[in-house]
Tab-separated table of C-alpha atoms in Angstrom:
chain	number	residue	atom	x	y	z
A	228	MET	CA	-158.863	55.305	190.612
A	229	LEU	CA	-158.459	53.142	193.983
A	230	TYR	CA	-157.548	49.760	193.686
A	231	ILE	CA	-158.647	47.734	196.761
A	232	ASN	CA	-157.407	44.203	197.735
A	233	CYS	CA	-160.548	42.716	199.133
A	234	PRO	CA	-159.477	40.256	201.326
A	235	HIS	CA	-161.705	37.563	199.840
A	236	CYS	CA	-161.853	38.422	196.126
A	237	GLY	CA	-158.374	40.001	195.487
A	238	MET	CA	-157.606	43.247	193.757
A	239	ARG	CA	-160.459	45.138	192.778
A	240	SER	CA	-161.250	48.584	191.256
A	241	GLN	CA	-163.064	51.164	193.509
A	242	ASN	CA	-166.162	50.964	191.358
A	243	GLU	CA	-167.125	47.741	193.114
A	244	PHE	CA	-166.787	49.235	196.529
A	245	SER	CA	-168.963	51.510	198.589
A	246	TYR	CA	-167.813	53.271	201.813
A	247	GLY	CA	-168.992	52.688	205.323
A	248	GLY	CA	-167.097	55.323	207.143
A	249	ASP	CA	-164.309	55.311	210.143
A	250	ALA	CA	-163.934	51.544	211.156
A	251	SER	CA	-162.718	52.558	214.717
A	252	VAL	CA	-166.111	53.945	215.914
A	253	LYS	CA	-167.654	51.267	218.410
A	254	ARG	CA	-171.315	50.746	218.764
A	255	PRO	CA	-172.193	51.387	222.650
A	256	GLU	CA	-172.846	47.951	224.298
A	257	LEU	CA	-176.140	46.559	224.376
A	258	ASN	CA	-177.917	46.468	228.048
A	259	LYS	CA	-175.327	48.963	229.585
A	260	GLU	CA	-176.506	52.651	230.593
A	261	VAL	CA	-175.064	54.655	227.807
A	262	SER	CA	-174.500	58.563	228.568
A	263	ASP	CA	-175.546	60.885	225.893
A	264	GLN	CA	-172.059	62.037	225.263
A	265	GLU	CA	-171.135	58.168	224.252
A	266	TRP	CA	-174.232	58.447	222.145
A	267	ASP	CA	-172.928	61.842	220.613
A	268	ASP	CA	-169.835	60.491	219.871
A	269	PHE	CA	-170.967	57.293	218.249
A	270	VAL	CA	-173.624	58.399	216.242
A	271	TYR	CA	-172.239	62.284	215.164
A	272	ASN	CA	-168.797	63.014	216.522
A	273	ARG	CA	-165.636	62.142	214.384
A	274	LYS	CA	-162.027	62.506	214.482
A	275	SER	CA	-161.663	62.418	210.472
A	276	LEU	CA	-157.682	62.016	210.582
A	277	ARG	CA	-155.501	63.509	208.197
A	278	GLY	CA	-153.062	60.286	207.500
A	279	LYS	CA	-153.694	56.492	208.236
A	280	HIS	CA	-157.135	56.111	208.670
A	281	LEU	CA	-158.769	52.594	209.230
A	282	GLU	CA	-162.488	52.248	207.549
A	283	LEU	CA	-165.122	50.123	206.500
A	284	TRP	CA	-165.948	49.453	202.825
A	285	GLN	CA	-168.686	47.271	201.345
A	286	HIS	CA	-167.409	44.940	198.311
A	287	ILE	CA	-171.241	45.712	197.274
A	288	SER	CA	-170.483	44.544	193.600
A	289	GLY	CA	-168.629	41.437	194.202
A	290	CYS	CA	-168.965	39.441	197.289
A	291	ARG	CA	-170.667	41.716	199.643
A	292	GLN	CA	-168.312	41.581	202.389
A	293	TRP	CA	-167.729	44.302	204.326
A	294	ILE	CA	-164.085	44.637	204.877
A	295	LYS	CA	-161.727	47.099	206.654
A	296	VAL	CA	-159.362	49.326	205.111
A	297	GLU	CA	-156.251	51.318	206.186
A	298	ARG	CA	-155.711	54.299	203.713
A	299	ASP	CA	-154.429	57.536	203.817
A	300	THR	CA	-156.438	60.116	203.361
A	301	ALA	CA	-154.200	63.027	202.003
A	302	THR	CA	-152.515	60.778	199.522
A	303	HIS	CA	-155.330	57.929	199.182
A	304	GLU	CA	-152.506	55.289	199.342
A	305	ILE	CA	-154.364	52.078	200.866
A	306	PHE	CA	-151.975	50.063	203.016
A	307	ARG	CA	-153.670	46.761	204.163
A	308	THR	CA	-156.536	45.439	203.963
A	309	PHE	CA	-158.564	43.285	206.648
A	310	LYS	CA	-161.705	40.765	206.799
A	311	ALA	CA	-164.398	42.678	208.913
A	312	ASP	CA	-163.896	40.613	212.218
A	313	GLU	CA	-160.019	40.852	211.910
A	314	GLU	CA	-158.391	42.843	214.840
A	315	VAL	CA	-156.072	45.454	213.893
A	316	ALA	CA	-153.121	45.558	215.847
B	218	MET	CA	-156.882	103.093	199.359
B	219	GLN	CA	-157.378	103.470	195.943
B	220	LYS	CA	-160.950	103.645	194.996
B	221	TYR	CA	-161.590	101.753	191.808
B	222	SER	CA	-163.567	103.552	189.441
B	223	ILE	CA	-163.737	104.628	185.434
B	224	PHE	CA	-161.883	107.815	186.314
B	225	ASN	CA	-158.990	106.040	188.406
B	226	LEU	CA	-158.843	103.412	185.536
B	227	VAL	CA	-158.562	106.328	182.721
B	228	LYS	CA	-155.570	108.082	185.061
B	229	ASN	CA	-153.564	105.050	185.646
B	230	ALA	CA	-153.575	104.396	181.758
B	231	PHE	CA	-151.670	107.159	181.128
B	232	SER	CA	-148.925	104.927	183.373
B	233	ASN	CA	-149.788	102.035	181.833
B	234	HIS	CA	-151.168	100.920	184.925
B	235	GLU	CA	-147.632	100.532	186.627
B	236	ASN	CA	-148.819	102.888	189.884
B	237	TRP	CA	-151.858	101.067	191.207
B	238	ASP	CA	-151.317	100.332	194.969
B	239	LEU	CA	-151.096	96.711	195.963
B	240	ALA	CA	-154.779	95.585	197.012
B	241	TRP	CA	-153.803	94.404	200.093
B	242	LYS	CA	-150.143	94.583	202.495
B	243	ASP	CA	-148.041	91.382	203.481
B	244	PRO	CA	-147.515	92.682	207.306
B	245	ALA	CA	-145.895	90.418	209.507
B	246	PRO	CA	-147.178	89.183	212.490
B	247	LYS	CA	-147.761	91.672	215.590
B	248	GLU	CA	-147.406	89.882	219.205
B	249	GLU	CA	-151.057	90.564	220.171
B	250	TYR	CA	-154.367	91.047	218.661
B	251	ASP	CA	-157.878	91.768	219.684
B	252	VAL	CA	-159.130	88.935	217.274
B	253	VAL	CA	-157.742	86.104	215.320
B	254	ILE	CA	-159.399	84.484	212.428
B	255	ILE	CA	-157.827	81.470	211.448
B	256	GLY	CA	-158.472	80.646	208.033
B	257	GLY	CA	-158.203	83.164	204.753
B	258	GLY	CA	-161.042	81.971	202.878
B	259	GLY	CA	-164.072	83.492	201.899
B	260	HIS	CA	-165.627	83.131	205.549
B	261	GLY	CA	-162.531	84.138	207.272
B	262	LEU	CA	-162.143	87.366	204.936
B	263	ALA	CA	-165.747	88.413	205.121
B	264	THR	CA	-165.497	87.906	208.784
B	265	ALA	CA	-162.542	90.585	209.064
B	266	TYR	CA	-164.198	92.633	206.984
B	267	TYR	CA	-167.501	92.790	209.033
B	268	LEU	CA	-165.693	92.592	212.462
B	269	ALA	CA	-164.013	96.029	211.316
B	270	LYS	CA	-167.312	97.451	209.146
B	271	GLU	CA	-170.170	96.501	211.499
B	272	HIS	CA	-168.625	96.557	215.010
B	273	ASN	CA	-165.525	98.663	214.764
B	274	ILE	CA	-162.992	96.093	215.542
B	275	THR	CA	-159.937	96.759	213.676
B	276	ASN	CA	-156.886	95.175	215.698
B	277	VAL	CA	-157.699	91.544	213.714
B	278	ALA	CA	-155.021	89.211	212.222
B	279	ILE	CA	-156.257	86.840	209.358
B	280	ILE	CA	-153.709	83.839	210.070
B	281	GLU	CA	-153.589	81.593	206.537
B	282	LYS	CA	-151.772	78.586	206.235
B	283	GLY	CA	-151.219	78.994	202.066
B	284	TRP	CA	-152.685	82.023	200.473
B	285	ILE	CA	-155.552	84.270	200.913
B	286	GLY	CA	-158.485	82.556	198.506
B	287	GLY	CA	-156.640	79.230	197.754
B	288	GLY	CA	-158.894	76.773	198.912
B	289	ASN	CA	-162.629	76.068	198.759
B	290	VAL	CA	-163.761	80.190	197.404
B	291	GLY	CA	-161.666	79.236	194.808
B	292	ARG	CA	-162.613	76.049	194.037
B	293	ASN	CA	-166.733	75.944	193.774
B	294	THR	CA	-168.941	76.304	190.889
B	295	THR	CA	-170.344	79.855	192.110
B	296	ILE	CA	-173.685	78.907	192.726
B	297	ILE	CA	-175.579	81.501	195.045
B	298	ARG	CA	-179.115	80.554	196.223
B	299	SER	CA	-181.449	80.502	199.519
B	300	ASN	CA	-183.981	78.034	198.367
B	301	TYR	CA	-184.206	76.292	201.462
B	302	MET	CA	-187.427	74.884	203.085
B	303	HIS	CA	-186.174	75.280	206.648
B	304	ASP	CA	-186.308	78.775	208.271
B	305	GLU	CA	-183.062	78.436	209.750
B	306	ASN	CA	-181.586	78.127	206.598
B	307	GLY	CA	-184.036	80.116	204.167
B	308	LEU	CA	-183.812	83.432	206.474
B	309	PHE	CA	-180.169	82.839	206.829
B	310	SER	CA	-179.257	82.441	203.169
B	311	GLU	CA	-182.151	85.334	201.970
B	312	PHE	CA	-179.930	88.035	204.305
B	313	GLY	CA	-177.079	86.558	202.421
B	314	MET	CA	-178.950	87.165	199.310
B	315	ASP	CA	-179.331	91.271	200.253
B	316	LEU	CA	-175.101	90.920	200.994
B	317	TRP	CA	-174.713	89.582	197.336
B	318	ARG	CA	-176.763	92.243	195.421
B	319	LYS	CA	-175.396	94.746	197.237
B	320	MET	CA	-171.966	93.506	197.298
B	321	SER	CA	-169.535	95.004	194.277
B	322	GLN	CA	-171.113	98.602	195.357
B	323	ASP	CA	-170.147	97.855	199.046
B	324	LEU	CA	-166.640	96.706	198.360
B	325	ASN	CA	-166.122	98.893	195.525
B	326	TYR	CA	-165.337	95.558	193.706
B	327	ASN	CA	-166.798	94.120	190.650
B	328	VAL	CA	-167.808	90.618	192.009
B	329	MET	CA	-169.926	90.644	188.945
B	330	PHE	CA	-173.079	89.047	190.904
B	331	SER	CA	-175.243	87.695	188.082
B	332	PRO	CA	-178.890	86.708	189.327
B	333	ARG	CA	-180.029	84.398	186.386
B	334	GLY	CA	-181.648	82.045	188.547
B	335	ILE	CA	-181.758	78.546	189.315
B	336	ILE	CA	-183.876	75.591	188.337
B	337	ASN	CA	-183.766	72.470	189.999
B	338	LEU	CA	-185.662	69.782	188.104
B	339	ALA	CA	-188.624	67.348	189.015
B	340	HIS	CA	-189.100	63.949	187.525
B	341	SER	CA	-191.755	62.506	188.927
B	342	ASP	CA	-195.143	63.499	190.079
B	343	ALA	CA	-193.661	63.232	193.980
B	344	GLN	CA	-191.063	65.153	193.199
B	345	MET	CA	-193.638	67.909	192.154
B	346	ASN	CA	-194.949	68.082	195.388
B	347	ALA	CA	-192.251	68.033	197.303
B	348	TYR	CA	-191.001	71.051	195.368
B	349	ALA	CA	-194.689	72.661	195.500
B	350	ARG	CA	-194.342	72.315	199.293
B	351	ARG	CA	-190.655	73.926	199.419
B	352	GLY	CA	-191.495	76.543	197.101
B	353	ASN	CA	-194.347	77.307	199.736
B	354	SER	CA	-191.999	77.432	202.577
B	355	MET	CA	-189.819	79.567	200.847
B	356	ARG	CA	-192.491	82.218	199.897
B	357	LEU	CA	-193.734	82.088	203.672
B	358	ASN	CA	-190.024	83.148	204.515
B	359	GLY	CA	-189.906	86.093	201.628
B	360	ILE	CA	-188.172	84.190	199.120
B	361	ASP	CA	-189.411	84.177	195.209
B	362	ALA	CA	-189.901	80.869	193.943
B	363	VAL	CA	-191.671	79.618	190.925
B	364	LEU	CA	-193.119	76.006	190.548
B	365	LEU	CA	-192.801	75.382	186.418
B	366	ASN	CA	-194.609	73.099	184.628
B	367	ARG	CA	-192.767	70.735	182.167
B	368	GLU	CA	-193.933	73.259	179.075
B	369	GLN	CA	-192.672	76.174	181.001
B	370	VAL	CA	-189.207	74.404	181.416
B	371	LYS	CA	-189.072	73.926	177.963
B	372	GLU	CA	-189.294	77.195	177.153
B	373	ILE	CA	-186.601	78.038	179.351
B	374	ILE	CA	-184.035	75.393	178.727
B	375	PRO	CA	-185.358	73.812	175.433
B	376	MET	CA	-181.707	72.098	175.068
B	377	ALA	CA	-182.347	69.607	178.237
B	378	ASP	CA	-183.814	66.237	176.918
B	379	PHE	CA	-187.693	66.496	176.694
B	380	SER	CA	-187.850	63.136	174.860
B	381	GLU	CA	-191.137	60.989	176.225
B	382	ASN	CA	-188.873	57.605	176.568
B	383	VAL	CA	-186.182	58.619	178.731
B	384	ARG	CA	-185.208	57.024	182.273
B	385	PHE	CA	-185.907	60.241	184.074
B	386	PRO	CA	-188.161	62.732	182.127
B	387	ILE	CA	-188.367	66.046	183.533
B	388	PHE	CA	-192.072	67.033	184.855
B	389	GLY	CA	-191.225	70.544	185.784
B	390	GLY	CA	-189.158	72.337	188.339
B	391	LEU	CA	-188.247	74.771	190.889
B	392	MET	CA	-186.994	78.069	190.130
B	393	GLN	CA	-185.503	80.963	192.402
B	394	PRO	CA	-185.403	83.451	189.868
B	395	SER	CA	-183.392	85.876	192.209
B	396	ALA	CA	-180.435	83.082	192.356
B	397	GLY	CA	-177.622	83.240	190.534
B	398	THR	CA	-173.707	83.054	190.339
B	399	ALA	CA	-170.551	85.391	191.133
B	400	ARG	CA	-166.823	85.776	190.353
B	401	HIS	CA	-165.599	83.187	193.295
B	402	ASP	CA	-162.188	84.821	193.631
B	403	ALA	CA	-163.371	88.423	192.955
B	404	VAL	CA	-165.381	87.729	196.607
B	405	ALA	CA	-162.316	86.674	198.378
B	406	TRP	CA	-160.078	89.752	196.594
B	407	GLY	CA	-162.991	92.434	197.518
B	408	TYR	CA	-163.526	91.402	201.232
B	409	ALA	CA	-159.190	91.162	201.763
B	410	ARG	CA	-158.736	94.489	200.072
B	411	GLN	CA	-161.438	96.358	202.219
B	412	ALA	CA	-160.673	94.553	205.099
B	413	ASP	CA	-157.224	95.421	204.475
B	414	SER	CA	-157.777	98.992	204.139
B	415	MET	CA	-159.364	98.590	207.570
B	416	GLY	CA	-156.494	98.161	209.655
B	417	VAL	CA	-156.944	93.962	209.510
B	418	ASP	CA	-153.353	92.385	209.140
B	419	ILE	CA	-153.829	89.371	205.906
B	420	ILE	CA	-150.784	87.399	207.306
B	421	GLN	CA	-150.138	84.443	204.612
B	422	ASN	CA	-148.165	81.682	204.456
B	423	CYS	CA	-148.545	81.081	208.480
B	424	GLU	CA	-149.915	77.497	209.588
B	425	VAL	CA	-151.415	77.229	212.951
B	426	ILE	CA	-149.576	74.494	215.125
B	427	GLY	CA	-151.304	74.758	218.552
B	428	PHE	CA	-153.494	76.973	220.882
B	429	ASP	CA	-152.656	78.568	224.217
B	430	VAL	CA	-155.553	77.797	226.218
B	431	SER	CA	-155.456	78.552	230.192
B	432	ALA	CA	-158.234	78.143	232.713
B	433	GLY	CA	-160.495	77.497	230.253
B	434	LYS	CA	-159.913	80.502	228.237
B	435	ILE	CA	-158.332	81.218	224.924
B	436	LYS	CA	-154.875	82.805	225.400
B	437	GLY	CA	-153.441	83.032	221.737
B	438	ILE	CA	-152.184	80.808	219.154
B	439	ARG	CA	-149.099	79.112	218.056
B	440	THR	CA	-147.722	79.364	214.352
B	441	SER	CA	-145.166	78.631	211.744
B	442	ARG	CA	-144.175	82.464	212.005
B	443	GLY	CA	-144.143	82.941	216.579
B	444	ASN	CA	-146.897	82.891	218.799
B	445	ILE	CA	-149.571	85.221	218.961
B	446	LYS	CA	-151.385	86.380	221.710
B	447	ALA	CA	-155.081	87.113	221.425
B	448	LYS	CA	-158.140	87.773	223.024
B	449	LYS	CA	-160.651	86.407	220.951
B	450	VAL	CA	-159.815	83.565	218.102
B	451	GLY	CA	-162.082	82.382	215.448
B	452	ILE	CA	-161.828	78.833	213.559
B	453	CYS	CA	-163.205	79.293	210.206
B	454	VAL	CA	-161.302	76.695	208.106
B	455	ALA	CA	-163.503	74.426	206.582
B	456	GLY	CA	-162.271	70.941	205.371
B	457	SER	CA	-159.389	71.499	207.815
B	458	THR	CA	-161.742	71.840	210.904
B	459	ASN	CA	-160.832	68.425	212.504
B	460	ILE	CA	-157.324	68.984	212.051
B	461	LEU	CA	-157.630	71.919	214.100
B	462	ALA	CA	-160.470	70.136	216.521
B	463	GLU	CA	-158.019	67.745	217.494
B	464	LYS	CA	-155.403	70.188	218.625
B	465	LEU	CA	-157.667	71.743	220.868
B	466	ASN	CA	-159.188	68.062	221.723
B	467	MET	CA	-162.329	68.228	220.285
B	468	THR	CA	-164.321	65.625	218.482
B	469	LEU	CA	-166.861	67.376	215.999
B	470	PRO	CA	-169.808	66.210	214.084
B	471	ILE	CA	-167.846	66.825	210.818
B	472	GLU	CA	-165.869	64.537	208.460
B	473	THR	CA	-163.805	65.738	205.735
B	474	HIS	CA	-164.480	64.745	202.156
B	475	LEU	CA	-163.645	65.382	198.688
B	476	LEU	CA	-165.895	67.280	195.960
B	477	GLN	CA	-164.902	67.488	192.172
B	478	ALA	CA	-165.863	70.194	189.997
B	479	CYS	CA	-165.231	70.708	186.373
B	480	VAL	CA	-165.494	72.729	183.119
B	481	SER	CA	-165.751	72.050	179.563
B	482	GLU	CA	-164.123	73.908	176.649
B	483	PRO	CA	-165.709	77.583	176.235
B	484	VAL	CA	-168.753	77.664	173.775
B	485	LYS	CA	-171.110	79.912	172.466
B	486	PRO	CA	-173.971	81.245	174.942
B	487	VAL	CA	-176.533	78.522	175.475
B	488	LEU	CA	-177.409	78.194	178.853
B	489	ASP	CA	-178.717	81.442	180.921
B	490	ASN	CA	-179.363	79.636	184.009
B	491	VAL	CA	-178.096	77.496	186.752
B	492	VAL	CA	-180.041	73.922	186.267
B	493	THR	CA	-179.689	70.974	188.670
B	494	PHE	CA	-180.954	67.698	188.121
B	495	GLY	CA	-183.721	66.116	190.287
B	496	ALA	CA	-182.827	62.420	189.898
B	497	GLY	CA	-179.027	62.600	190.820
B	498	HIS	CA	-177.053	65.106	191.781
B	499	PHE	CA	-175.526	67.241	188.977
B	500	TYR	CA	-175.391	71.225	188.483
B	501	VAL	CA	-174.397	73.074	185.676
B	502	SER	CA	-174.125	76.439	184.883
B	503	GLN	CA	-172.059	78.817	181.921
B	504	SER	CA	-169.554	81.223	182.718
B	505	ASP	CA	-169.092	84.009	181.573
B	506	LYS	CA	-166.239	83.133	179.221
B	507	GLY	CA	-168.562	80.143	178.093
B	508	GLU	CA	-167.778	77.194	179.666
B	509	MET	CA	-170.123	74.355	181.226
B	510	VAL	CA	-169.411	74.745	185.073
B	511	MET	CA	-170.397	71.108	186.260
B	512	GLY	CA	-170.359	69.573	189.859
B	513	GLY	CA	-172.165	66.897	191.725
B	514	ASP	CA	-171.657	64.244	194.245
B	515	LEU	CA	-168.639	63.725	196.680
B	516	ASP	CA	-165.994	61.085	195.644
B	517	GLY	CA	-167.698	59.225	199.109
B	518	TYR	CA	-164.650	58.728	200.997
B	519	ASN	CA	-162.931	60.554	204.018
B	520	SER	CA	-159.971	62.726	201.881
B	521	TYR	CA	-157.915	65.708	202.703
B	522	ALA	CA	-156.413	65.327	198.838
B	523	GLN	CA	-158.022	68.233	197.110
B	524	ARG	CA	-157.593	65.885	193.764
B	525	GLY	CA	-160.623	63.094	193.014
B	526	ASN	CA	-160.849	60.208	190.889
B	527	LEU	CA	-162.437	59.582	187.546
B	528	PRO	CA	-165.293	57.152	188.463
B	529	THR	CA	-166.976	60.023	190.586
B	530	LEU	CA	-166.617	62.329	187.565
B	531	GLN	CA	-168.080	59.637	185.022
B	532	HIS	CA	-170.563	59.000	187.427
B	533	VAL	CA	-171.442	62.718	187.747
B	534	LEU	CA	-171.345	63.588	183.774
B	535	THR	CA	-173.430	60.598	183.363
B	536	GLU	CA	-176.157	62.591	185.083
B	537	GLY	CA	-175.238	65.569	183.306
B	538	ILE	CA	-175.470	64.026	179.762
B	539	ALA	CA	-179.170	62.101	180.473
B	540	MET	CA	-180.071	65.445	181.619
B	541	MET	CA	-178.722	67.775	178.343
B	542	PRO	CA	-177.421	65.449	175.773
B	543	PHE	CA	-175.571	68.112	174.296
B	544	LEU	CA	-172.788	67.861	177.084
B	545	SER	CA	-171.575	64.829	175.668
B	546	LYS	CA	-169.945	66.728	172.755
B	547	LEU	CA	-167.751	68.611	174.899
B	548	LYS	CA	-164.305	68.273	175.390
B	549	MET	CA	-163.351	68.485	179.093
B	550	LEU	CA	-160.902	71.547	180.061
B	551	ARG	CA	-160.452	71.301	183.445
B	552	THR	CA	-161.177	69.149	186.682
B	553	TRP	CA	-160.261	70.014	190.347
B	554	GLY	CA	-161.490	69.068	193.606
B	555	GLY	CA	-161.657	70.999	196.923
B	556	ILE	CA	-162.200	69.312	200.650
B	557	MET	CA	-165.568	69.728	202.630
B	558	ASP	CA	-166.537	69.999	205.869
B	559	MET	CA	-169.552	67.875	205.598
B	560	SER	CA	-171.510	68.156	209.434
B	561	MET	CA	-173.684	65.556	210.096
B	562	ASP	CA	-176.846	67.043	209.193
B	563	GLY	CA	-175.749	69.104	206.296
B	564	SER	CA	-176.369	72.283	207.891
B	565	PRO	CA	-173.388	74.564	209.239
B	566	ILE	CA	-172.080	75.264	212.478
B	567	ILE	CA	-171.635	79.108	213.540
B	568	ASP	CA	-171.388	79.314	217.711
B	569	LYS	CA	-169.277	79.852	220.754
B	570	THR	CA	-167.526	76.654	221.887
B	571	HIS	CA	-166.851	75.679	225.533
B	572	ILE	CA	-163.724	77.485	225.306
B	573	GLU	CA	-164.255	80.859	226.111
B	574	GLY	CA	-163.145	83.220	223.021
B	575	LEU	CA	-162.849	80.551	220.846
B	576	TYR	CA	-165.264	80.609	218.064
B	577	LEU	CA	-166.396	77.951	215.866
B	578	ASN	CA	-167.400	78.477	211.723
B	579	CYS	CA	-167.447	75.283	210.217
B	580	GLY	CA	-169.638	72.360	208.522
B	581	TRP	CA	-170.771	74.216	205.327
B	582	CYS	CA	-170.734	71.023	203.361
B	583	TYR	CA	-171.287	71.870	199.596
B	584	GLY	CA	-172.581	74.800	199.861
B	585	GLY	CA	-170.377	77.408	201.517
B	586	PHE	CA	-169.850	79.550	198.899
B	587	LYS	CA	-173.095	81.172	198.510
B	588	ALA	CA	-173.265	81.783	202.219
B	589	THR	CA	-169.848	83.907	202.209
B	590	PRO	CA	-171.401	86.716	203.284
B	591	ALA	CA	-173.904	86.099	205.739
B	592	SER	CA	-171.561	83.768	207.023
B	593	GLY	CA	-168.954	86.316	207.897
B	594	TRP	CA	-171.494	88.811	208.799
B	595	THR	CA	-172.939	86.330	211.692
B	596	PHE	CA	-169.629	84.970	212.350
B	597	ALA	CA	-168.399	88.694	213.347
B	598	HIS	CA	-171.435	89.537	215.148
B	599	THR	CA	-171.003	85.971	217.024
B	600	ILE	CA	-166.981	87.217	217.611
B	601	ALA	CA	-167.842	90.476	218.531
B	602	GLN	CA	-171.003	90.423	220.967
B	603	ASP	CA	-169.828	86.722	222.167
B	604	ARG	CA	-173.464	85.951	221.552
B	605	VAL	CA	-175.031	84.434	218.638
B	606	HIS	CA	-177.054	86.263	216.265
B	607	GLU	CA	-180.783	85.201	215.783
B	608	LEU	CA	-179.868	84.361	212.145
B	609	ASN	CA	-177.067	81.871	213.387
B	610	ALA	CA	-178.873	80.856	216.756
B	611	GLY	CA	-180.139	77.557	214.952
B	612	TYR	CA	-176.460	76.652	213.484
B	613	SER	CA	-175.398	75.536	217.080
B	614	LEU	CA	-172.531	73.169	218.017
B	615	ASN	CA	-174.582	71.404	220.479
B	616	ARG	CA	-177.760	70.904	218.687
B	617	PHE	CA	-176.664	67.146	217.601
B	618	SER	CA	-177.019	66.195	221.568
B	619	THR	CA	-180.268	68.289	221.989
B	620	GLY	CA	-181.961	66.741	218.778
B	621	ASN	CA	-182.277	70.167	217.013
B	622	LEU	CA	-181.251	69.110	213.854
B	623	ILE	CA	-181.562	71.695	210.991
B	624	ASP	CA	-182.110	68.284	208.043
B	625	GLU	CA	-183.290	69.774	205.078
B	626	LYS	CA	-183.218	67.079	203.109
B	627	GLY	CA	-184.952	64.808	205.474
B	628	LEU	CA	-182.577	61.997	205.737
B	629	GLY	CA	-180.779	61.465	208.890
B	630	THR	CA	-177.403	61.600	209.730
B	631	LYS	CA	-174.530	61.642	206.818
B	632	THR	CA	-176.630	63.779	204.242
B	633	TRP	CA	-174.050	63.039	201.801
B	634	ILE	CA	-174.202	58.987	201.505
B	635	SER	CA	-175.826	58.247	198.354
């Protein structure tokens, strides 16, 4: 069982969350010429890192907020969690 | 190579079976090979076998980080089928079904192929319509498909829940009678033994740490056991694909996810077929030892852990019990996990890359085991001829940018998100 510390609600089990994928992926800016390669990278291509991975989760059975979680994809250890709009250093 | 036969079995019985040859050797890596295959799983071993058998290329090495057959070919639920709607998937898989039928003779190794049929259950009228459409598409591609009504399904699997007031009543199902199961480890070992006998070096405990590329051309690989020169390199590493891609500065339309499976304690024969639940994601068959072999959804988050968490198992088995209530009486014997190379449209990639002499075989999602022979056969062709075969022409790496996705489920990208 994963335990995720929701920055809004506190420590909860993974049953309350749903996964949203790599949080480092940025949508290309609006009103700007976007190359095919940029779209591919946004829609399809993923680094899928082994090790520390910053990812989005939604506290779907809780406060329903999207949050960011820093987690190790090899050990499942969770290091830190952030609000969705927090910048991660 | 010693032939496995009843006569040799009897002969070796006189010496207490102490004089059998090793099934494959344990060579040190040579300085140079014509082809290096990275990944000693089912697909890699099959590729090496077909390189030698079909293309007469025998100066080949298989480089495996751990031991052969220790990844997904040893961790799956052994289901073999070709019940796909789209031409690319259907024709590719049906070609593979033919190789499965001949495999035990071809490899002189009993892979226990058991064409016991697979039934996908339908739980609504709309799902019956969708299955009728898929079944018709399959038949147009020469694949056997039978649409079963509720009574016909009940005759085959009376132990399923046919009561009237359940949440997901069984309306019928789509059956592929020629689908089945096989002994997964034997597939890896059979391919390994034959490939070794034709001169392929199977090099285990050898991790790839880098690639030598110059002027857009592959020159060799760097490993934990030294540098190896190679004219051609094929990558065949399933859930570890992104790790190697990073060393090549490639990002791929693939995420690595965790899939669990489990078996119950062995019980007397009760289930003759493979059965899948249509209102969720659950599949079950009974092994020759009597265990119920079960699996379903991914754990749902990126993972390289090869072990899962219990909430997903609980979710998957809840579906199983809804479908076949007797499963709730069984004790769980084993659970395990493997890491899946989930491609963004749910279909695989077997293609050349932008680096000359470097070939990619990945994106099998949770359907890699059944594809083992067809994947090896077409990947060997792609490497040997330096061009894709018509069977894997659709499995191109650039289909994501050109828009030619093979979206079997009709769900768009990330088909695994539930």
